Coordinates of C-alpha atoms in Angstrom, one line a residue:
X18 CA 159.5 39.8 -17.6
X19 CA 161.7 37.0 -18.0
X20 CA 161.3 34.3 -15.0
X21 CA 157.9 35.6 -13.9
X22 CA 155.2 33.1 -13.6
X23 CA 152.4 33.7 -16.2
X24 CA 149.0 35.1 -14.8
X25 CA 147.1 32.0 -15.7
X26 CA 149.2 30.0 -13.3
X27 CA 149.3 32.4 -10.3
X28 CA 147.8 30.9 -7.2
X29 CA 145.4 33.3 -5.5
X30 CA 145.7 33.4 -1.7
X31 CA 142.7 32.3 0.3
X32 CA 141.1 35.0 2.1
X33 CA 139.8 34.5 5.7
X34 CA 136.0 34.3 6.1
X35 CA 134.2 37.4 7.2
X36 CA 133.0 35.6 10.4
X37 CA 136.6 35.7 11.5
X38 CA 137.1 38.4 14.1
X39 CA 140.0 39.3 16.4
X40 CA 140.6 37.1 19.4
X41 CA 138.4 34.1 17.7
X42 CA 138.7 31.5 15.3
X43 CA 136.7 30.7 12.2
X44 CA 134.2 28.0 11.8
X45 CA 135.3 24.4 12.5
X46 CA 136.5 22.3 9.8
X47 CA 133.8 20.9 7.7
X48 CA 131.2 23.6 8.5
X49 CA 130.2 26.1 5.9
X50 CA 130.4 29.8 6.5
X51 CA 126.6 30.3 6.3
X52 CA 126.0 27.7 9.2
X53 CA 128.6 29.5 11.2
X54 CA 127.1 32.7 10.7
X55 CA 123.6 31.6 11.4
X56 CA 125.0 30.1 14.7
X57 CA 126.7 33.3 15.8
X58 CA 123.4 35.4 15.3
X59 CA 121.4 33.0 17.6
X60 CA 121.2 33.6 21.3
X61 CA 123.2 31.6 23.7
X62 CA 122.1 27.9 24.1
X63 CA 119.7 28.1 21.0
X64 CA 122.3 26.6 18.8
X65 CA 121.6 23.0 19.6
X66 CA 117.8 23.6 19.1
X67 CA 118.5 25.1 15.8
X68 CA 120.5 22.1 14.8
X69 CA 117.9 19.8 16.0
X70 CA 115.1 21.5 13.7
X71 CA 111.4 20.9 14.0
X72 CA 111.5 18.1 16.5
X73 CA 112.9 20.5 19.1
X74 CA 110.4 23.2 18.4
X75 CA 107.7 20.6 18.9
X76 CA 109.2 19.3 22.1
X77 CA 109.3 23.2 23.3
X78 CA 105.8 23.7 22.4
X79 CA 104.6 20.6 24.2
X80 CA 106.6 21.8 27.4
X81 CA 105.0 25.3 27.1
X82 CA 101.5 24.0 26.2
X83 CA 100.2 22.5 29.5
X84 CA 101.5 25.7 31.4
X85 CA 99.3 28.0 29.1
X86 CA 96.4 25.5 29.1
X87 CA 96.1 24.8 32.7
X88 CA 95.0 28.4 33.8
X89 CA 92.4 28.5 31.1
X90 CA 91.1 24.9 32.1
X91 CA 91.0 25.9 35.8
X92 CA 88.8 29.2 34.7
X93 CA 86.5 27.0 32.8
X94 CA 86.1 24.5 35.6
X95 CA 85.4 27.3 38.2
X96 CA 83.0 29.0 35.8
X97 CA 81.0 25.7 35.5
X98 CA 81.2 25.1 39.0
X99 CA 80.0 28.4 39.8
X100 CA 77.2 28.0 37.5
X101 CA 76.0 24.5 38.8
X102 CA 76.0 26.0 42.4
X103 CA 73.8 29.0 41.2
X104 CA 71.4 26.6 39.7
X105 CA 71.1 24.3 42.7
X106 CA 70.6 27.4 44.9
X107 CA 67.8 28.5 42.5
X108 CA 66.1 25.2 42.6
X109 CA 66.5 25.0 46.3
X110 CA 64.8 28.6 46.5
X111 CA 62.0 27.5 44.5
X112 CA 61.5 24.2 46.2
X113 CA 61.4 26.1 49.8
X114 CA 58.9 28.7 48.4
X115 CA 56.6 25.8 47.0
X116 CA 56.6 23.8 50.3
X117 CA 55.9 27.2 52.2
X118 CA 52.9 28.1 49.9
X119 CA 51.3 24.7 49.5
X120 CA 49.3 25.0 52.9
X121 CA 48.3 28.5 52.1
X122 CA 46.6 27.6 48.7
X123 CA 42.9 28.3 49.0
X124 CA 40.7 25.4 48.0
X125 CA 37.3 25.2 47.5
X126 CA 35.4 22.0 48.9
X127 CA 32.8 20.1 47.0
X128 CA 29.9 21.8 48.3
X129 CA 31.3 25.3 47.5
X130 CA 32.0 23.9 43.8
X131 CA 28.6 22.5 43.4
X132 CA 27.1 26.0 44.6
X133 CA 29.2 27.8 42.1
X134 CA 28.4 25.5 39.3
X135 CA 24.9 24.4 39.6
X136 CA 23.5 21.4 37.5
X137 CA 27.1 20.0 36.5
X138 CA 28.0 16.5 36.7
X139 CA 31.4 15.4 38.1
X140 CA 33.1 15.2 34.7
X141 CA 31.6 18.6 33.6
X142 CA 32.6 20.3 36.7
X143 CA 36.1 19.0 36.2
X144 CA 36.4 20.2 32.7
X145 CA 35.3 23.6 34.2
X146 CA 38.0 23.6 36.6
X147 CA 40.8 22.3 34.0
X148 CA 39.8 25.2 31.6
X149 CA 40.1 27.7 34.4
X150 CA 43.5 26.6 35.5
X151 CA 44.7 26.4 31.9
X152 CA 43.7 30.0 31.4
X153 CA 45.5 31.2 34.5
X154 CA 48.6 29.5 33.8
X155 CA 48.5 30.7 30.2
X156 CA 48.4 34.2 31.7
X157 CA 51.2 33.6 33.8
X158 CA 53.4 32.4 30.8
X159 CA 52.4 35.4 28.6
X160 CA 53.1 37.9 31.6
X161 CA 56.6 36.4 32.0
X162 CA 57.2 36.2 28.3
X163 CA 56.3 39.8 28.2
X164 CA 58.5 40.9 30.7
X165 CA 61.4 39.1 28.8
X166 CA 60.6 41.3 25.8
X167 CA 64.1 42.7 26.2
X168 CA 66.3 40.2 27.5
X169 CA 68.4 41.2 30.7
X170 CA 70.4 38.0 31.5
X171 CA 70.8 38.7 35.3
X172 CA 67.0 38.8 35.7
X173 CA 66.2 35.6 33.7
X174 CA 66.7 33.2 36.7
X175 CA 64.3 35.3 38.8
X176 CA 61.8 35.4 35.8
X177 CA 61.9 31.6 35.6
X178 CA 61.4 31.1 39.3
X179 CA 58.5 33.4 39.4
X180 CA 57.0 31.6 36.5
X181 CA 57.2 28.1 38.2
X182 CA 55.8 29.4 41.4
X183 CA 53.0 31.0 40.0
X184 CA 52.2 28.1 37.6
X185 CA 52.7 25.5 40.3
X186 CA 50.4 27.6 42.7
X187 CA 47.4 27.3 40.2
X188 CA 48.1 23.8 39.5
X189 CA 48.1 22.8 43.0
X190 CA 44.7 24.5 43.5
X191 CA 43.5 22.5 40.4
X192 CA 44.8 19.1 42.0
X193 CA 43.2 19.8 45.3
X194 CA 39.8 20.7 43.8
X195 CA 40.0 17.7 41.4
X196 CA 40.3 15.4 44.5
X197 CA 37.4 17.2 45.9
X198 CA 35.3 16.6 42.8
X199 CA 36.1 13.0 42.7
X200 CA 35.6 12.5 46.3
X201 CA 39.1 11.6 47.2
X202 CA 40.1 14.3 49.9
X203 CA 43.4 13.0 51.4
X204 CA 43.2 12.9 55.3
X205 CA 45.4 14.9 57.5
X206 CA 45.7 18.4 58.5
X207 CA 46.1 21.5 56.3
X208 CA 49.7 21.3 56.0
X209 CA 49.6 17.3 55.5
X210 CA 47.1 17.8 52.7
X211 CA 49.1 20.7 51.1
X212 CA 52.4 18.7 51.0
X213 CA 50.4 15.6 49.6
X214 CA 49.1 17.9 46.8
X215 CA 52.6 19.1 46.1
X216 CA 53.9 15.6 45.9
X217 CA 51.1 14.7 43.4
X218 CA 52.1 17.6 41.3
X219 CA 55.8 16.7 41.3
X220 CA 54.9 12.8 40.4
X221 CA 51.9 13.9 38.2
X222 CA 49.7 11.3 39.6
X223 CA 46.9 11.1 41.8
X224 CA 46.8 10.5 45.6
X225 CA 45.6 7.2 46.5
X226 CA 43.8 7.8 49.9
X227 CA 43.3 4.1 50.3
X228 CA 47.1 3.4 50.8
X229 CA 48.5 5.5 53.4
X230 CA 52.0 4.8 52.3
X231 CA 51.5 7.2 49.4
X232 CA 50.6 10.0 51.7
X233 CA 53.4 9.2 54.2
X234 CA 55.9 9.0 51.3
X235 CA 55.2 12.9 50.8
X236 CA 56.8 13.6 54.1
X237 CA 60.1 12.0 53.4
X238 CA 63.4 12.8 51.9
X239 CA 62.5 11.4 48.6
X240 CA 59.6 13.8 48.1
X241 CA 62.1 16.8 48.1
X242 CA 64.3 15.2 45.6
X243 CA 61.7 14.3 43.3
X244 CA 60.3 18.0 43.5
X245 CA 63.6 19.3 42.8
X246 CA 63.8 17.3 39.7
X247 CA 60.2 18.3 38.6
X248 CA 61.4 22.2 39.2
X249 CA 64.5 21.6 37.1
X250 CA 62.8 20.1 34.4
X251 CA 60.1 22.9 34.3
X252 CA 62.8 25.2 34.2
X253 CA 64.5 23.8 31.3
X254 CA 61.2 23.3 29.5
X255 CA 60.2 27.0 30.0
X256 CA 63.4 28.4 28.5
X257 CA 61.9 29.3 25.3
X258 CA 59.5 31.7 27.0
X259 CA 62.5 34.0 27.5
X260 CA 62.7 34.7 23.8
X261 CA 62.7 38.5 22.9
X262 CA 60.2 40.5 20.8
X263 CA 57.1 39.3 22.4
X264 CA 57.8 35.8 21.0
X265 CA 58.3 34.4 24.5
X266 CA 54.7 35.5 25.5
X267 CA 53.1 33.7 22.9
X268 CA 55.2 30.6 23.6
X269 CA 54.9 30.8 27.3
X270 CA 51.0 31.1 27.1
X271 CA 50.7 27.9 24.6
X272 CA 53.2 25.9 26.6
X273 CA 51.7 26.5 30.0
X274 CA 48.1 25.9 28.7
X275 CA 49.3 22.6 27.1
X276 CA 51.2 21.4 30.1
X277 CA 48.5 22.2 32.6
X278 CA 45.8 20.3 30.5
X279 CA 48.3 17.4 30.2
X280 CA 48.9 17.4 34.0
X281 CA 45.1 17.5 34.6
X282 CA 44.5 14.5 32.0
X283 CA 47.0 12.4 34.1
X284 CA 45.5 13.3 37.5
X285 CA 42.0 12.7 36.1
X286 CA 42.7 9.4 34.9
X287 CA 44.1 8.1 38.3
X288 CA 41.1 9.8 40.3
X289 CA 38.5 8.5 37.9
X290 CA 39.7 4.9 38.7
X291 CA 38.9 5.4 42.5
X292 CA 36.0 7.8 42.2
X293 CA 33.6 8.0 45.0
X294 CA 30.0 8.9 44.1
X295 CA 28.7 12.3 45.5
X296 CA 25.9 10.5 47.1
X297 CA 28.3 8.7 49.6
X298 CA 29.7 12.1 50.4
X299 CA 26.8 13.6 51.9
X300 CA 28.4 14.1 55.6
X301 CA 31.8 15.3 54.3
X302 CA 33.0 18.1 56.4
X303 CA 33.8 21.3 54.9
X304 CA 37.6 22.0 54.1
X305 CA 39.6 24.1 56.5
X306 CA 40.8 27.2 55.0
X307 CA 44.3 28.7 55.6
X308 CA 44.6 31.8 57.9
X309 CA 46.9 33.5 55.6
X310 CA 46.0 32.4 52.0
X311 CA 47.7 33.6 48.9
X312 CA 46.4 36.8 47.5
X313 CA 46.9 35.9 44.0
X314 CA 44.1 33.3 44.1
X315 CA 42.0 34.2 47.1
X316 CA 39.2 35.2 44.7
X317 CA 37.3 32.1 43.9
X318 CA 36.1 33.6 40.7
X319 CA 39.4 33.9 39.2
X320 CA 39.8 30.1 38.4
X321 CA 37.0 27.9 36.9
X322 CA 35.1 30.6 35.2

C-alpha cells in the first residue's frame, strides 16, 4: 500500500521484562534482567551477601565456626580431665595399698635364710633370692597377660593395678631379704622398716643404714610423690602385657623377669659397697614377723627355690 512504511524500516516495540509484575517496577537502570531475577529469588536480607560474593561466605563461616567448635573442644577437655582424674585416683589407690601392705610382707631373717640354703656364700645366696623373685614376678606378669587374652577396656586399669601390687610385694620381700644377706637391716619398728623398704623400691636404691636421714626421708611427703611416680612409670611400662591372644602373657612374663633382675642388680650394687660380714652379725636378733602376713607369699618355699 502506498504510504506504508516498508517492513525493513519498522521499529519493534520494546517488551517489558518478564520480571515485571503488577504493583512493582522492573530492574533498576543499568542492571540486567538475570541479575534482577536472581535477586528476586534470594531470601530477604541475602541479596547484599550474594553481591559481595566469596568474602561474605568466608566471613559467615568464620562467625559460625567458633560457635560450632566450642562445644566440641569443651567435650574433649572434659574427657581429658576425667581421664586424668581417673588415672590419679588409680595411682593413689595403688599407693595406699602398697603402703598398707609393706609392713605385712613376711621377711626371712639371715638365720632362717642360712638354714634354708646351707653352705652358700652371701653372693650365692643373693643369686638364689633374685632367681626366685624373678620367677615369681614372671608368673604374675604371665597371669595378668593371660587374663587380658580377650581385652575388656573397663577391666584393664584393675588388671594393671593388680599386677603392680603383686609384683611390688614380691620385690619388697626380695629387697628386705637382700638387706638381711648383706647385713644391713634398717633400724626401727616393723612398720618403719616396711616403709624404708618401700622407699628403696621406689628409688631403686639400697638403704644406707649409716645415714639416718635416708631412713627418715621415707616418712616425709617426698616419699609419696616418688612412690606415685614409680607406680605411674610401671603402669605405662606394663601396658604391652594387655595385648590380646596370649601375646601379653609372654610379654608380661619377660618384662617382669627383666625388670626384677635389673632392680636387684642396682640394690645389690649399693649394698655390696657397705656389706657387713656374717661373722660380725652373730648377735643379730631375729626379725619381728607381722601379725597378719600376706597370704600370697606366706610360704617361705614360694620364693628363693
